[in-house]
mmCIF file of C-alpha atoms and ligand atoms in Angstrom:
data_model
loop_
_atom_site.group_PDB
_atom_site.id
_atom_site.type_symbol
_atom_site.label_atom_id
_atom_site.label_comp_id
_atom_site.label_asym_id
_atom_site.label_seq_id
_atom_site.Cartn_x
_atom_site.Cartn_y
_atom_site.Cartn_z
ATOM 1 C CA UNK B 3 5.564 -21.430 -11.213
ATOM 2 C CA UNK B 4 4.698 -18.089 -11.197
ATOM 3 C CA UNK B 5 6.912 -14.599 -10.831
ATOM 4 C CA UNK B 6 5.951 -12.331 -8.526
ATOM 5 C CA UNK B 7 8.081 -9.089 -9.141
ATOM 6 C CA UNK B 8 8.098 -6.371 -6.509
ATOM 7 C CA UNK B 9 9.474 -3.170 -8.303
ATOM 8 C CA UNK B 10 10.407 -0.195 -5.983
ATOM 9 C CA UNK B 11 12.886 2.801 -6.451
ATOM 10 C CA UNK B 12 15.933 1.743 -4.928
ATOM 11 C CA UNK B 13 15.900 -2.108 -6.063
ATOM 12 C CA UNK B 14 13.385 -5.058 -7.776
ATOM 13 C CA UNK B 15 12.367 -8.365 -6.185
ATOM 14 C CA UNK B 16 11.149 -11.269 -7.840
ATOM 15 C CA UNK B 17 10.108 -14.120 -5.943
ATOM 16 C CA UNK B 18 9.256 -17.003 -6.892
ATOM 17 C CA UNK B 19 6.020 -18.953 -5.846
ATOM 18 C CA UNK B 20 4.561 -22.202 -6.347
ATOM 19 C CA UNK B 21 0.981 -23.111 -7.372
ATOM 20 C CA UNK B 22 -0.098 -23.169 -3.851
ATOM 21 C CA UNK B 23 1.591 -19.754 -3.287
ATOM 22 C CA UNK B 24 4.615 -20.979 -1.555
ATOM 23 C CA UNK B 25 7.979 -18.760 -2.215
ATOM 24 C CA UNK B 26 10.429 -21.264 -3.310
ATOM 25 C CA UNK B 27 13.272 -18.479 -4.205
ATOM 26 C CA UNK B 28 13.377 -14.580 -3.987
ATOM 27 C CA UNK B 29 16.410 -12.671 -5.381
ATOM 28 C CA UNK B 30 16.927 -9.018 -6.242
ATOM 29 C CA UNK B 31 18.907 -6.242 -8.725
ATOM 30 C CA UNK B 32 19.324 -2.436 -8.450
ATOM 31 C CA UNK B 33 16.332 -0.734 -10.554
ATOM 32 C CA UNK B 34 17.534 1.314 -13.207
ATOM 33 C CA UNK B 35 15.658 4.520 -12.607
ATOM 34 C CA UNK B 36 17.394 6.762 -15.575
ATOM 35 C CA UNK B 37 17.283 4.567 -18.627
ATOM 36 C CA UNK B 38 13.508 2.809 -19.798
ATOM 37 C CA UNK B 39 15.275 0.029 -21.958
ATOM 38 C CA UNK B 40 17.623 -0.654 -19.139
ATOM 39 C CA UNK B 41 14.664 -0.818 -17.005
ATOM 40 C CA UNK B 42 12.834 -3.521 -19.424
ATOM 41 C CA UNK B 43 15.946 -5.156 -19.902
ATOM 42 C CA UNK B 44 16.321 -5.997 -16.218
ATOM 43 C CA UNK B 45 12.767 -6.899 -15.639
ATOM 44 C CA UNK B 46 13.350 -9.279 -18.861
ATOM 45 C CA UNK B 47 17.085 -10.605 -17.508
ATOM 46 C CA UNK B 48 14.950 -11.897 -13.937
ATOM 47 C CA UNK B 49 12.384 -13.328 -15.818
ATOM 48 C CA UNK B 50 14.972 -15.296 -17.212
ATOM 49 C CA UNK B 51 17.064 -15.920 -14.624
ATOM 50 C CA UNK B 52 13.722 -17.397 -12.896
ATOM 51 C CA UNK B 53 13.136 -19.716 -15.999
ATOM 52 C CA UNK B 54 16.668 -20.751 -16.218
ATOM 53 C CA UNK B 55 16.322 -21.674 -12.266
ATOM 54 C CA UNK B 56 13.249 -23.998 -12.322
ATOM 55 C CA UNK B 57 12.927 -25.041 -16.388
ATOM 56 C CA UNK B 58 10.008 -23.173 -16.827
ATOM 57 C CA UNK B 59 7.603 -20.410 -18.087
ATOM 58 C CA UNK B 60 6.611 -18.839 -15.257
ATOM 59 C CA UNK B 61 3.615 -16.477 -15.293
ATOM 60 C CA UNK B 62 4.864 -12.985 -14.702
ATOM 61 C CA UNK B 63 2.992 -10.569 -12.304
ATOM 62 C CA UNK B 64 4.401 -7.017 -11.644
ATOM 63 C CA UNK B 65 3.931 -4.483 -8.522
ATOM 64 C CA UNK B 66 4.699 -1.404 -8.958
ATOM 65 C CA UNK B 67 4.373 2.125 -7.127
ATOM 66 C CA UNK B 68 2.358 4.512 -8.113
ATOM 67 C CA UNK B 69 -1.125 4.459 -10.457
ATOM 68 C CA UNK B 70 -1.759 2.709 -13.529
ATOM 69 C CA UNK B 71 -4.056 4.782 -15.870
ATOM 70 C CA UNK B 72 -6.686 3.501 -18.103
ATOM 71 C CA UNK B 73 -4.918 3.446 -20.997
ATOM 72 C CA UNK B 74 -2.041 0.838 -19.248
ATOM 73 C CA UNK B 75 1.002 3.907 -18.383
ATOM 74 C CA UNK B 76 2.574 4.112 -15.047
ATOM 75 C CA UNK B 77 2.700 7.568 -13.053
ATOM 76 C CA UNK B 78 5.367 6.150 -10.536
ATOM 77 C CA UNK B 79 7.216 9.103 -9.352
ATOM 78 C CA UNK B 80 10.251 7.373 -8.188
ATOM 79 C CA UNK B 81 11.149 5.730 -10.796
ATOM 80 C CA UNK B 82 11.024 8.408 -13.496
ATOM 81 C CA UNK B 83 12.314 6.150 -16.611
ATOM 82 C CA UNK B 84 9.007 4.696 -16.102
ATOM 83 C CA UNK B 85 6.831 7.246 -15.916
ATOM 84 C CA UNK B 86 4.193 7.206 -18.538
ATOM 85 C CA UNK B 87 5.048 4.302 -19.987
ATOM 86 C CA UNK B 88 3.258 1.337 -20.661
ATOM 87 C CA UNK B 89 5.469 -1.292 -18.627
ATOM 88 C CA UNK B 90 2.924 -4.385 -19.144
ATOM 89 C CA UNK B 91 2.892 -3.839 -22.958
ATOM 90 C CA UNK B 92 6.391 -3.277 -22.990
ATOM 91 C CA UNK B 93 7.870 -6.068 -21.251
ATOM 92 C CA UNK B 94 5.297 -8.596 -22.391
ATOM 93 C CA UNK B 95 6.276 -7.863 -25.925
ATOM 94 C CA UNK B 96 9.770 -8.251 -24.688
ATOM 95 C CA UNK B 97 9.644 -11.672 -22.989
ATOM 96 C CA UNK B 98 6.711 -12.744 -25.407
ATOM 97 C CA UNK B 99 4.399 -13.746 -22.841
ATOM 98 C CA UNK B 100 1.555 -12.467 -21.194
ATOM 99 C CA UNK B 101 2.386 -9.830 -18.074
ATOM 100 C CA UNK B 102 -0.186 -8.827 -15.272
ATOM 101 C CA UNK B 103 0.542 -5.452 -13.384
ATOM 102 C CA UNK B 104 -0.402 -3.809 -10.613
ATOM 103 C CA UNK B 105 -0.304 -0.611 -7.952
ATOM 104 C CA UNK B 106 1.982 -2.085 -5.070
ATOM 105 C CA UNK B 107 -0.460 -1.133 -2.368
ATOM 106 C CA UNK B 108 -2.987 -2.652 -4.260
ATOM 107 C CA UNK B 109 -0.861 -6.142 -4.395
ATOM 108 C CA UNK B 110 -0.520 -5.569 -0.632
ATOM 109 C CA UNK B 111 -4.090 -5.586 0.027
ATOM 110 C CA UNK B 112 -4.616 -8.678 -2.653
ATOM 111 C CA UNK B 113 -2.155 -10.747 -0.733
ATOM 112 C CA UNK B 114 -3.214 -10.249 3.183
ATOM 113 C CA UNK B 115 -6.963 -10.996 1.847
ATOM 114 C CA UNK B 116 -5.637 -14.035 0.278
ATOM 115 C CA UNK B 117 -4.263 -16.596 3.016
ATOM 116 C CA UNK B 118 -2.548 -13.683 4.913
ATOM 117 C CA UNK B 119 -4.630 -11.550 7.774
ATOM 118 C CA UNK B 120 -7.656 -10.938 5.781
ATOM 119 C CA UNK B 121 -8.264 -14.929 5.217
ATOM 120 C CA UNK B 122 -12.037 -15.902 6.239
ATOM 121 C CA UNK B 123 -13.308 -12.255 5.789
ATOM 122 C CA UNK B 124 -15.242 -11.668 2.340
ATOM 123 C CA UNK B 125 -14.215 -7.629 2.419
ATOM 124 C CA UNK B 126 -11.103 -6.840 2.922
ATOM 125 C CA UNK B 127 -9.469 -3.434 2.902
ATOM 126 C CA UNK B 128 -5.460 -3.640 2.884
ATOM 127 C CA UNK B 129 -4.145 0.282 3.925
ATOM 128 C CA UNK B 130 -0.370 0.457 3.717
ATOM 129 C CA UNK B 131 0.526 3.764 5.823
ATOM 130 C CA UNK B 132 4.190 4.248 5.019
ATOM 131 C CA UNK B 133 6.090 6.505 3.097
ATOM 132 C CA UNK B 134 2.293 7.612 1.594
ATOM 133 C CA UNK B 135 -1.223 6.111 2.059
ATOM 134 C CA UNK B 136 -2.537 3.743 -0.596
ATOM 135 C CA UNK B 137 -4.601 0.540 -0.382
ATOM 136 C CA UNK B 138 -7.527 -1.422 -2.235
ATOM 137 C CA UNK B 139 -10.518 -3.573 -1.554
ATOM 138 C CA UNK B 140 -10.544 -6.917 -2.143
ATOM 139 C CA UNK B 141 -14.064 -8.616 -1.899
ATOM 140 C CA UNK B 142 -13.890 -11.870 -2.259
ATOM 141 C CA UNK B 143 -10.853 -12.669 -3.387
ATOM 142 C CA UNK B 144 -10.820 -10.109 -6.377
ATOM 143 C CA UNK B 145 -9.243 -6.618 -6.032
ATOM 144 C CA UNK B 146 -11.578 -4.258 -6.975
ATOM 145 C CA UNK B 147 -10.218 -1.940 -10.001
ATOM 146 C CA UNK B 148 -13.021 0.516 -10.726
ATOM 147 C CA UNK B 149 -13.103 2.383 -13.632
ATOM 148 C CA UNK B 150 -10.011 3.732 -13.439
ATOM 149 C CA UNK B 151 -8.080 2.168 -11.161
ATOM 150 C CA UNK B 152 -8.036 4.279 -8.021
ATOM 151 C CA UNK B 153 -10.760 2.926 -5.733
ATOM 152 C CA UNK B 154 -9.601 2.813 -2.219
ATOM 153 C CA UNK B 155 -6.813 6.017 -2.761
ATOM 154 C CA UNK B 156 -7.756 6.749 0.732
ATOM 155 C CA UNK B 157 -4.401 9.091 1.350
ATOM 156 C CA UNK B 158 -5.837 11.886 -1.198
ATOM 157 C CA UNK B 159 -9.284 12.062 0.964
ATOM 158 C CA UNK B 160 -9.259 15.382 1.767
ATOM 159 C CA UNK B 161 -8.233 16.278 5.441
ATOM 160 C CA UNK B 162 -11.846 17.027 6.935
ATOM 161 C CA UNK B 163 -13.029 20.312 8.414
ATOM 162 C CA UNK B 164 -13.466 18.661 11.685
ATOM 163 C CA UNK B 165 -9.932 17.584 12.420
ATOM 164 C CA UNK B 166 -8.636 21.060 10.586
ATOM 165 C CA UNK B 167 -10.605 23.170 13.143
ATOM 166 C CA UNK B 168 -9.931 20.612 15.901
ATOM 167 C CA UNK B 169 -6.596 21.008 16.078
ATOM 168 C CA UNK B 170 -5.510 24.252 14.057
ATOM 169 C CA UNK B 171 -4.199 21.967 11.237
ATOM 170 C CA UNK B 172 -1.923 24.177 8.340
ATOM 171 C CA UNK B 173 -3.262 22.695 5.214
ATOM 172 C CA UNK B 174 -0.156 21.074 3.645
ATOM 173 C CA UNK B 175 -0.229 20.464 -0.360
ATOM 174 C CA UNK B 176 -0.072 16.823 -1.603
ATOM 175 C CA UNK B 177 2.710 15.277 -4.029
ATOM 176 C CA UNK B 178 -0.256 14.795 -6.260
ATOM 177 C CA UNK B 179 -1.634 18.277 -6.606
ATOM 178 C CA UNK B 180 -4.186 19.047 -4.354
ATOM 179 C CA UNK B 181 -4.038 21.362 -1.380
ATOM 180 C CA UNK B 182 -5.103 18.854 2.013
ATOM 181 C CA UNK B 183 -5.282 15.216 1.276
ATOM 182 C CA UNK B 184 -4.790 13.173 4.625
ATOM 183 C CA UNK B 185 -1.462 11.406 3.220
ATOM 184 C CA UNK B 186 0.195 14.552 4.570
ATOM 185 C CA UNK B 187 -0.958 13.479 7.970
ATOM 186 C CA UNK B 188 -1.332 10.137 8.765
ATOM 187 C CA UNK B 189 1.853 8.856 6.112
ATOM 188 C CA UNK B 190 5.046 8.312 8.269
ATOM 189 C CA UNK B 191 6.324 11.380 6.546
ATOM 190 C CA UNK B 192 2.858 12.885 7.933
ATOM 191 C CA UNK B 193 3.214 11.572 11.127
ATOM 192 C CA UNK B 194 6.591 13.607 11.412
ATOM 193 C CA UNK B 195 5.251 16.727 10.363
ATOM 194 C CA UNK B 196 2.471 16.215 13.349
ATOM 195 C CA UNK B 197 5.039 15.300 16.155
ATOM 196 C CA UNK B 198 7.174 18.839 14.800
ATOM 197 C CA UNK B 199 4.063 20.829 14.655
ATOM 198 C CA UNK B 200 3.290 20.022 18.401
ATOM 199 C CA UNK B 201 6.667 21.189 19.565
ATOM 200 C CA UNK B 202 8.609 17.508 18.980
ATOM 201 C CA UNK B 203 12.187 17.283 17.852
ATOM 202 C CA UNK B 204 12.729 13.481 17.894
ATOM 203 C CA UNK B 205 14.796 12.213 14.527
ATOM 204 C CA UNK B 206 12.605 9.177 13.629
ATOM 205 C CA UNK B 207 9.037 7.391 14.274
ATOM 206 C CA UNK B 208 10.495 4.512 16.740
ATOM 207 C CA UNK B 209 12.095 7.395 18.764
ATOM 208 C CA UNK B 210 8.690 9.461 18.617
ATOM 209 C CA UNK B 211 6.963 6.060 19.671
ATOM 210 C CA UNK B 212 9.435 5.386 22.670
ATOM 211 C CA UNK B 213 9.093 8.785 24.220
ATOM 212 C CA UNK B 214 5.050 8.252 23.695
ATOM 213 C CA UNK B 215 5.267 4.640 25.811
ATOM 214 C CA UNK B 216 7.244 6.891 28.493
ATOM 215 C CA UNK B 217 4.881 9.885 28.708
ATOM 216 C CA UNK B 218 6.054 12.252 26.872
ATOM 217 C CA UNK B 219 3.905 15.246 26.156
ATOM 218 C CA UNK B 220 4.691 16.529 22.860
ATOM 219 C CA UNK B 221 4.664 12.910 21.317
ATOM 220 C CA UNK B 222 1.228 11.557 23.617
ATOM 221 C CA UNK B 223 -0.418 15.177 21.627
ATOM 222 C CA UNK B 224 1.266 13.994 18.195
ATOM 223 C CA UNK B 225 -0.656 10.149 19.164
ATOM 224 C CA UNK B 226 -4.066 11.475 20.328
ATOM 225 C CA UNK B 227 -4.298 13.685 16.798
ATOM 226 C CA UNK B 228 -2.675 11.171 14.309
ATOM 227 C CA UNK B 229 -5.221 8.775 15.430
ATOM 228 C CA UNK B 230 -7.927 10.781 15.862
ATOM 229 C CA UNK B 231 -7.312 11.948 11.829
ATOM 230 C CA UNK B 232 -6.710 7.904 11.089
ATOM 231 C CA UNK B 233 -9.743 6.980 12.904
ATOM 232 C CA UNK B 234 -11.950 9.754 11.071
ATOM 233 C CA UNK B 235 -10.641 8.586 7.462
ATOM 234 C CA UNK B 236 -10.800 5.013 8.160
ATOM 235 C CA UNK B 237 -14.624 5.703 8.885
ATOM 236 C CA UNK B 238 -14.874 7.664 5.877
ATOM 237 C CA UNK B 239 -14.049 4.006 4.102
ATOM 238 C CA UNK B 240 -16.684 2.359 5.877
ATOM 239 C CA UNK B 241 -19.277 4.571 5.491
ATOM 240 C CA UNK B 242 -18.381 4.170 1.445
ATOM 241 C CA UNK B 243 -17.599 0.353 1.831
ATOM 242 C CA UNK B 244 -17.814 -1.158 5.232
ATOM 243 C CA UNK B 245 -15.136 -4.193 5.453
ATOM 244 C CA UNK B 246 -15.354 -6.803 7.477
ATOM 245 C CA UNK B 247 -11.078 -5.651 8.282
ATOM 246 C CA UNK B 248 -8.649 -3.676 7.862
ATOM 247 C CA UNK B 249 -5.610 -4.726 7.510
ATOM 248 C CA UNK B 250 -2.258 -2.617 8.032
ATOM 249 C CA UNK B 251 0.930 -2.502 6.214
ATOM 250 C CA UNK B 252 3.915 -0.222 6.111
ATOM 251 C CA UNK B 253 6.083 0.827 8.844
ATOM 252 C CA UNK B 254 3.776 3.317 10.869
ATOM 253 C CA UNK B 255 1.616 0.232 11.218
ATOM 254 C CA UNK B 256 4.292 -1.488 13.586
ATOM 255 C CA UNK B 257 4.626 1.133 16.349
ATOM 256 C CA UNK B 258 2.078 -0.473 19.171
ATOM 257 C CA UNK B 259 -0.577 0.981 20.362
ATOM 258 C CA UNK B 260 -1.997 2.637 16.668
ATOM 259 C CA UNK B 261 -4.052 -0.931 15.203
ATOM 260 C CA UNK B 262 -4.970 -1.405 19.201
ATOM 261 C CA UNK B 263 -6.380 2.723 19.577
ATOM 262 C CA UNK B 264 -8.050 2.892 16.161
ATOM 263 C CA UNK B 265 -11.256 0.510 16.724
ATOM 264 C CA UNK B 266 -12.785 3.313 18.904
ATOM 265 C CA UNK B 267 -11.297 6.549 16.862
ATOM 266 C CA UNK B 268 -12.976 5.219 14.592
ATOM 267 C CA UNK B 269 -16.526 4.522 16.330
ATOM 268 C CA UNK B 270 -16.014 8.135 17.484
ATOM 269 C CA UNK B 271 -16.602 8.842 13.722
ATOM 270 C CA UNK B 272 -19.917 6.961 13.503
ATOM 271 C CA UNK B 273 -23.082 7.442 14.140
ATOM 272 C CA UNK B 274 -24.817 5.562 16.767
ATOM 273 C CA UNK B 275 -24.043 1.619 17.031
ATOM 274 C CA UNK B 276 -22.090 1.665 13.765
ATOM 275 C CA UNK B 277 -19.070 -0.589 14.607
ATOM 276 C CA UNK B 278 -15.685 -0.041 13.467
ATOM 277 C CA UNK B 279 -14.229 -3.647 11.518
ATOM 278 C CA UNK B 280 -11.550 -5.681 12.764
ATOM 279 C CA UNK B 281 -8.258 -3.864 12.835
ATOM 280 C CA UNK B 282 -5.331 -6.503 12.358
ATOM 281 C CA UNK B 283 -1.387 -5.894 11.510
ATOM 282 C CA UNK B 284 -0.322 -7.350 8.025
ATOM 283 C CA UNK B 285 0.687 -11.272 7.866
ATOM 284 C CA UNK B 286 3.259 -11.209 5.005
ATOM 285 C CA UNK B 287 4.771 -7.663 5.847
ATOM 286 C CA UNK B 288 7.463 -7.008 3.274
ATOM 287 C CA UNK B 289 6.771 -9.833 0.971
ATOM 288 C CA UNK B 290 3.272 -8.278 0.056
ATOM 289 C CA UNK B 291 3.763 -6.782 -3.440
ATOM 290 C CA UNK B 292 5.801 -10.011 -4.954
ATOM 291 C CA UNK B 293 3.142 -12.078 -3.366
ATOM 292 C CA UNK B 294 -0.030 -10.168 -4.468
ATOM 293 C CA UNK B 295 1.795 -9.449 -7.756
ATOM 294 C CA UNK B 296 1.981 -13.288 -8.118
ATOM 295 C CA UNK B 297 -1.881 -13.398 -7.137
ATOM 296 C CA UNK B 298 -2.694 -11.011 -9.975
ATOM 297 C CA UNK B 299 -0.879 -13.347 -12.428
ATOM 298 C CA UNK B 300 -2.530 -16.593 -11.298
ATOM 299 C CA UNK B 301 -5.915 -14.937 -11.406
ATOM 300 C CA UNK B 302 -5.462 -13.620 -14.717
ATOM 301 C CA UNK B 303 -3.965 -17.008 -16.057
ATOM 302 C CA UNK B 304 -7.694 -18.826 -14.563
ATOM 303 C CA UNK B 305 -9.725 -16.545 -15.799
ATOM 304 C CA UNK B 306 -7.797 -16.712 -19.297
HETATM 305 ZN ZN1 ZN E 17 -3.022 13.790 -2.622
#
């Protein structure tokens, strides 16, 4: 058996999968965001709980948001107990087994290149576009770290020139320091901020999307420039990378219309004949980070 736990701000998952990477269970707790041993402690109780279910050891696999520096800490904003900790460490000395972690968006991209949309292409690229922008490259089968973990942070590209002068952009600072990076823009969050700037008022994305689908002008503007500014950093990745797909996550992802547009926003981004990859909607939506978390555990128990 292995543990795939999904750790966000609001609550934890852990699912459990079988060999073959079927969920037999999933069942979740509140996270503890104030306390660090109270966040340990529940991470240890589900671990547990999971053993006490199916009589095993289970390998344990963590997602979590945020980065994961060199030296093993977590910079996860939204859960602040954790911040700068070293979770792995932590709760593998607690539980007294070994513990594989993992950026969530990262286990999201692991899991649709492994049996979810992704399956059959060797290069993979797995962009969530939700409350931010993160992804990773899996080639394949292996998630491809880097030297220090961030490979594939497409949201903190830097909004180009091009789209800035194109449409009289305001820069808009990032949550992570720097003055323009495209998160602000193409994020659901940044997708907002577009529809407002073009004279929108509408209180949510599906809302924004209905009044595109019925011709609305403010929200068919808001359309043409988010994808437009998705189409010009998506061929930013394959000039660095070229996958054979992309494959989208999050809940800007869902509206219709965005995965069908971006094939040729991104050609327009190309030089001649360069093709844009396949553009495909996630398989395993929600159940991404226990699932790739659980990859990252089974790979690291093979290759141990
Ligand atoms: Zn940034």
């Amino acid at each position: 058996m292995i543990y795939g736990i999904d750790v966000g701000g609001t609550k934890i998952e852990v699912a459990v999968y079988a060999d073959d990477l079927n969920a037999v269970d999933r069942w979740r707790r509140a996270t503890p965001t104030d306390s660090y041993d109270a966040f340990i402690e529940t991470l240890a109780e589900l671990t547990a709980e999971a053993d006490a279910k199916f009589a095993v050891e289970g390998a344990v696999g963590l997602g979590i948001p945020g980065l994961i520096d060199a030296d093993g800490r977590s910079l996860c904003s939204n859960i602040p107990a954790a911040n700068g900790r070293n979770v792995r460490r932590d709760l593998s000395a607690r539980i007294g087994r070994k513990v594989t972690i993992g950026n969530d968006c990262r286990c999201f991209a692991l899991s649709e290149a492994t049996g979810g949309a992704g399956a059959g292409f060797r290069n993979v690229y797995g962009a969530v576009l939700g409350t931010g922008a993160a992804g990773g490259f899996v080639v394949d089968g292996v998630l491809e770290a880097g030297r220090q973990g961030i490979a594939g942070e497409y949201g903190h590209i830097q909004l180009p020139a091009l789209m800035q002068q194109r449409y009289d952009l305001p820069l808009r600072s990032c949550g992570c320091g720097l003055p323009s990076c495209v998160e602000g823009y193409i994020s659901g969050p940044g997708l907002m901020f577009l529809q407002q700037y073009f004279g929108g008022s509408f209180a949510d994305a599906p809302s924004l999307a209905t009044a595109w689908r019925a011709g609305d002008a403010a929200a068919a503007k808001t359309f043409d420039v988010y994808i437009d500014i998705l189409g010009s950093t998506f061929a930013t990745l394959v000039l660095l990378h070229d996958p054979d797909i992309i494959v989208l996550g999050g809940g800007v992802s869902l509206i219709d219309g965005i995965p069908e547009r971006l094939p040729a926003a991104i050609e327009n981004h190309l030089f001649n004949n360069a093709k844009a990859p396949v553009i495909r909607r996630a398989k395993f939506g929600d159940a991404s980070g226990s699932r790739g978390a659980a990859i990252l555990a089974q790979q690291a128990l093979k290759n141990s």
